[in-house]
């Protein structure tokens, strides 16, 4: 126990903790961390509210926003442990601010979703200690997004296509979308979901399988 | 004429042209420039396709994207003069790259829309020579966006709330949205539009009035 406290302090007191160090620390501490990326209004928090109920271990959320704690309040009201990061204007989360949020959250063993700033560009460039990247991409944004914002789609390990109940109304061309994803990324499952029609179970199964392959649970 | 060419060269050959210099140059050259901001998939290009047909002077578009010329092709096919900037990864346009695009576009007298990178965060921080900022904000993104991404809403001179035909399906709370806008911005009109139901005329009238107040046309 003494040893654990020592390790935690030495990690979190570093001013310049890097993403790989944080990731190693989290693995040792029993935390499987997901970097959740997506444009503003893609449905990141809504997707987490659904996924959190479908996983096989405890779940917590580090909620990144420029301003407000709207999403943290919503998650807490749903019984999900959540801590807020407000960047004040920064367009993506970085490892030191995520490490500080983990300091407030720990101890936790299980899944921690780190909901990044709503931005389809900048977050994709930075590792923040995660074991995998989950991209939330809304059908309402249109099918050309993989072509226009390639890095986020290239880096994703799991892609949730949200708001699929609106696909017909916006003329969403799934074949064109999927071809764009596959030009960049041959491995990430693309799971179609909506609050109305569900579909989150497949994504939850992927997360459980990935976690059990990485973690010594 | 000789004088005009000289002025144009001296502006465009500068490595560090700033936004105010570009703005002054454009005013003198008869160009009313709009910085069009919004999240990925907010409907920026679609809004421009509608607005361009409703203005009282010639219109051109400088199209900013990380990758592809999808939007420039679409605009050109609709008969709208457009030049493409691909930033390669940069999350917002800056004045030097916009000045270079104007070099390719000129001479033009009338309205020039500069469609910024799809990003509700970073573009709001930078002037790029514009006379006014137009924010495109989609009902499908949810009504909490002014609260979560305050700077873009604070800086906007005109706000188009797009995809209003989806408002009911996504449970969009317009009163909550408008209250969030008005906390930050007491002057920008909020115009509700959709491709299905139209509504772009009011925005076009605002643009024509603003341009005629600024420009010596």
PDB file of C-alpha atoms in Angstrom, chain A residues 38-42 44-45 63 65-68 70-71 89-91 115 117-122 125 138 140-142 144-145 147-150 163 165-166 169-170 176, chain B residues 38-42 44-45 63 65-68 70-71 89-91 115 117-122 125 138 140-142 144-145 147-150 163 165-166 169-170 176:
ATOM      1  CA  UNK A  38     -15.433  14.068 -31.772  1.00  0.00           C
ATOM      2  CA  UNK A  39     -16.795  17.341 -33.131  1.00  0.00           C
ATOM      3  CA  UNK A  40     -19.022  19.621 -31.023  1.00  0.00           C
ATOM      4  CA  UNK A  41     -22.439  18.041 -30.684  1.00  0.00           C
ATOM      5  CA  UNK A  42     -21.398  14.675 -32.115  1.00  0.00           C
ATOM      6  CA  UNK A  44     -19.983  12.093 -27.023  1.00  0.00           C
ATOM      7  CA  UNK A  45     -21.599  12.440 -23.600  1.00  0.00           C
ATOM      8  CA  UNK A  63     -14.974  15.389 -18.800  1.00  0.00           C
ATOM      9  CA  UNK A  65     -14.756  21.214 -21.854  1.00  0.00           C
ATOM     10  CA  UNK A  66     -13.649  24.730 -22.602  1.00  0.00           C
ATOM     11  CA  UNK A  67     -16.363  26.029 -20.256  1.00  0.00           C
ATOM     12  CA  UNK A  68     -19.236  24.782 -18.047  1.00  0.00           C
ATOM     13  CA  UNK A  70     -23.017  20.689 -18.041  1.00  0.00           C
ATOM     14  CA  UNK A  71     -21.838  17.213 -19.041  1.00  0.00           C
ATOM     15  CA  UNK A  89      -9.991  28.091 -24.216  1.00  0.00           C
ATOM     16  CA  UNK A  90      -7.491  25.343 -25.042  1.00  0.00           C
ATOM     17  CA  UNK A  91      -8.733  23.304 -27.968  1.00  0.00           C
ATOM     18  CA  UNK A 115     -14.013  13.024 -23.051  1.00  0.00           C
ATOM     19  CA  UNK A 117     -12.782  18.922 -26.175  1.00  0.00           C
ATOM     20  CA  UNK A 118     -15.355  18.926 -28.986  1.00  0.00           C
ATOM     21  CA  UNK A 119     -12.999  19.322 -31.912  1.00  0.00           C
ATOM     22  CA  UNK A 120     -12.397  17.002 -34.858  1.00  0.00           C
ATOM     23  CA  UNK A 121      -8.929  18.423 -35.515  1.00  0.00           C
ATOM     24  CA  UNK A 122      -6.575  19.106 -32.616  1.00  0.00           C
ATOM     25  CA  UNK A 125      -2.670  14.954 -32.595  1.00  0.00           C
ATOM     26  CA  UNK A 138     -22.464  11.976 -36.140  1.00  0.00           C
ATOM     27  CA  UNK A 140     -25.894  14.680 -39.011  1.00  0.00           C
ATOM     28  CA  UNK A 141     -22.390  16.022 -39.796  1.00  0.00           C
ATOM     29  CA  UNK A 142     -22.447  14.431 -43.243  1.00  0.00           C
ATOM     30  CA  UNK A 144     -17.628  13.494 -46.129  1.00  0.00           C
ATOM     31  CA  UNK A 145     -16.029  13.924 -42.701  1.00  0.00           C
ATOM     32  CA  UNK A 147     -12.150  12.799 -46.205  1.00  0.00           C
ATOM     33  CA  UNK A 148     -12.022  16.299 -44.702  1.00  0.00           C
ATOM     34  CA  UNK A 149     -10.703  15.474 -41.217  1.00  0.00           C
ATOM     35  CA  UNK A 150      -8.488  12.480 -41.930  1.00  0.00           C
ATOM     36  CA  UNK A 163     -27.535   9.894 -34.655  1.00  0.00           C
ATOM     37  CA  UNK A 165     -31.883   7.846 -36.858  1.00  0.00           C
ATOM     38  CA  UNK A 166     -31.264  11.150 -38.716  1.00  0.00           C
ATOM     39  CA  UNK A 169     -33.385  12.975 -43.206  1.00  0.00           C
ATOM     40  CA  UNK A 170     -29.897  14.332 -44.001  1.00  0.00           C
ATOM     41  CA  UNK A 176     -19.240   6.801 -49.141  1.00  0.00           C
TER      42      UNK A 176
ATOM     43  CA  UNK B  38     -18.568  26.641 -37.505  1.00  0.00           C
ATOM     44  CA  UNK B  39     -18.088  23.060 -36.333  1.00  0.00           C
ATOM     45  CA  UNK B  40     -17.507  20.198 -38.797  1.00  0.00           C
ATOM     46  CA  UNK B  41     -20.742  19.442 -40.593  1.00  0.00           C
ATOM     47  CA  UNK B  42     -22.576  22.538 -39.329  1.00  0.00           C
ATOM     48  CA  UNK B  44     -21.191  26.085 -43.813  1.00  0.00           C
ATOM     49  CA  UNK B  45     -20.854  25.289 -47.511  1.00  0.00           C
ATOM     50  CA  UNK B  63     -12.579  27.564 -49.055  1.00  0.00           C
ATOM     51  CA  UNK B  65     -10.096  22.687 -45.397  1.00  0.00           C
ATOM     52  CA  UNK B  66      -7.495  20.467 -43.836  1.00  0.00           C
ATOM     53  CA  UNK B  67      -7.762  18.133 -46.821  1.00  0.00           C
ATOM     54  CA  UNK B  68      -9.705  17.690 -50.094  1.00  0.00           C
ATOM     55  CA  UNK B  70     -14.836  18.640 -52.053  1.00  0.00           C
ATOM     56  CA  UNK B  71     -16.446  21.974 -51.155  1.00  0.00           C
ATOM     57  CA  UNK B  89      -3.503  19.806 -40.537  1.00  0.00           C
ATOM     58  CA  UNK B  90      -3.680  23.358 -39.207  1.00  0.00           C
ATOM     59  CA  UNK B  91      -6.883  23.848 -37.257  1.00  0.00           C
ATOM     60  CA  UNK B 115     -14.909  29.457 -45.108  1.00  0.00           C
ATOM     61  CA  UNK B 117     -11.688  25.121 -40.995  1.00  0.00           C
ATOM     62  CA  UNK B 118     -14.574  23.211 -39.383  1.00  0.00           C
ATOM     63  CA  UNK B 119     -13.758  23.919 -35.760  1.00  0.00           C
ATOM     64  CA  UNK B 120     -15.829  25.725 -33.140  1.00  0.00           C
ATOM     65  CA  UNK B 121     -12.764  26.591 -31.052  1.00  0.00           C
ATOM     66  CA  UNK B 122      -9.597  27.849 -32.733  1.00  0.00           C
ATOM     67  CA  UNK B 125      -9.304  33.463 -31.840  1.00  0.00           C
ATOM     68  CA  UNK B 138     -26.442  23.503 -36.404  1.00  0.00           C
ATOM     69  CA  UNK B 140     -28.335  18.954 -34.690  1.00  0.00           C
ATOM     70  CA  UNK B 141     -25.350  19.870 -32.482  1.00  0.00           C
ATOM     71  CA  UNK B 142     -27.612  20.650 -29.539  1.00  0.00           C
ATOM     72  CA  UNK B 144     -25.843  23.891 -25.205  1.00  0.00           C
ATOM     73  CA  UNK B 145     -23.178  24.963 -27.693  1.00  0.00           C
ATOM     74  CA  UNK B 147     -22.404  27.707 -23.165  1.00  0.00           C
ATOM     75  CA  UNK B 148     -19.679  25.210 -24.032  1.00  0.00           C
ATOM     76  CA  UNK B 149     -17.924  27.118 -26.853  1.00  0.00           C
ATOM     77  CA  UNK B 150     -18.415  30.722 -25.760  1.00  0.00           C
ATOM     78  CA  UNK B 163     -30.734  22.313 -39.934  1.00  0.00           C
ATOM     79  CA  UNK B 165     -35.870  21.047 -39.789  1.00  0.00           C
ATOM     80  CA  UNK B 166     -34.141  18.563 -37.427  1.00  0.00           C
ATOM     81  CA  UNK B 169     -36.238  15.272 -33.861  1.00  0.00           C
ATOM     82  CA  UNK B 170     -33.248  16.173 -31.657  1.00  0.00           C
ATOM     83  CA  UNK B 176     -32.132  27.840 -23.911  1.00  0.00           C
TER      84      UNK B 176
END
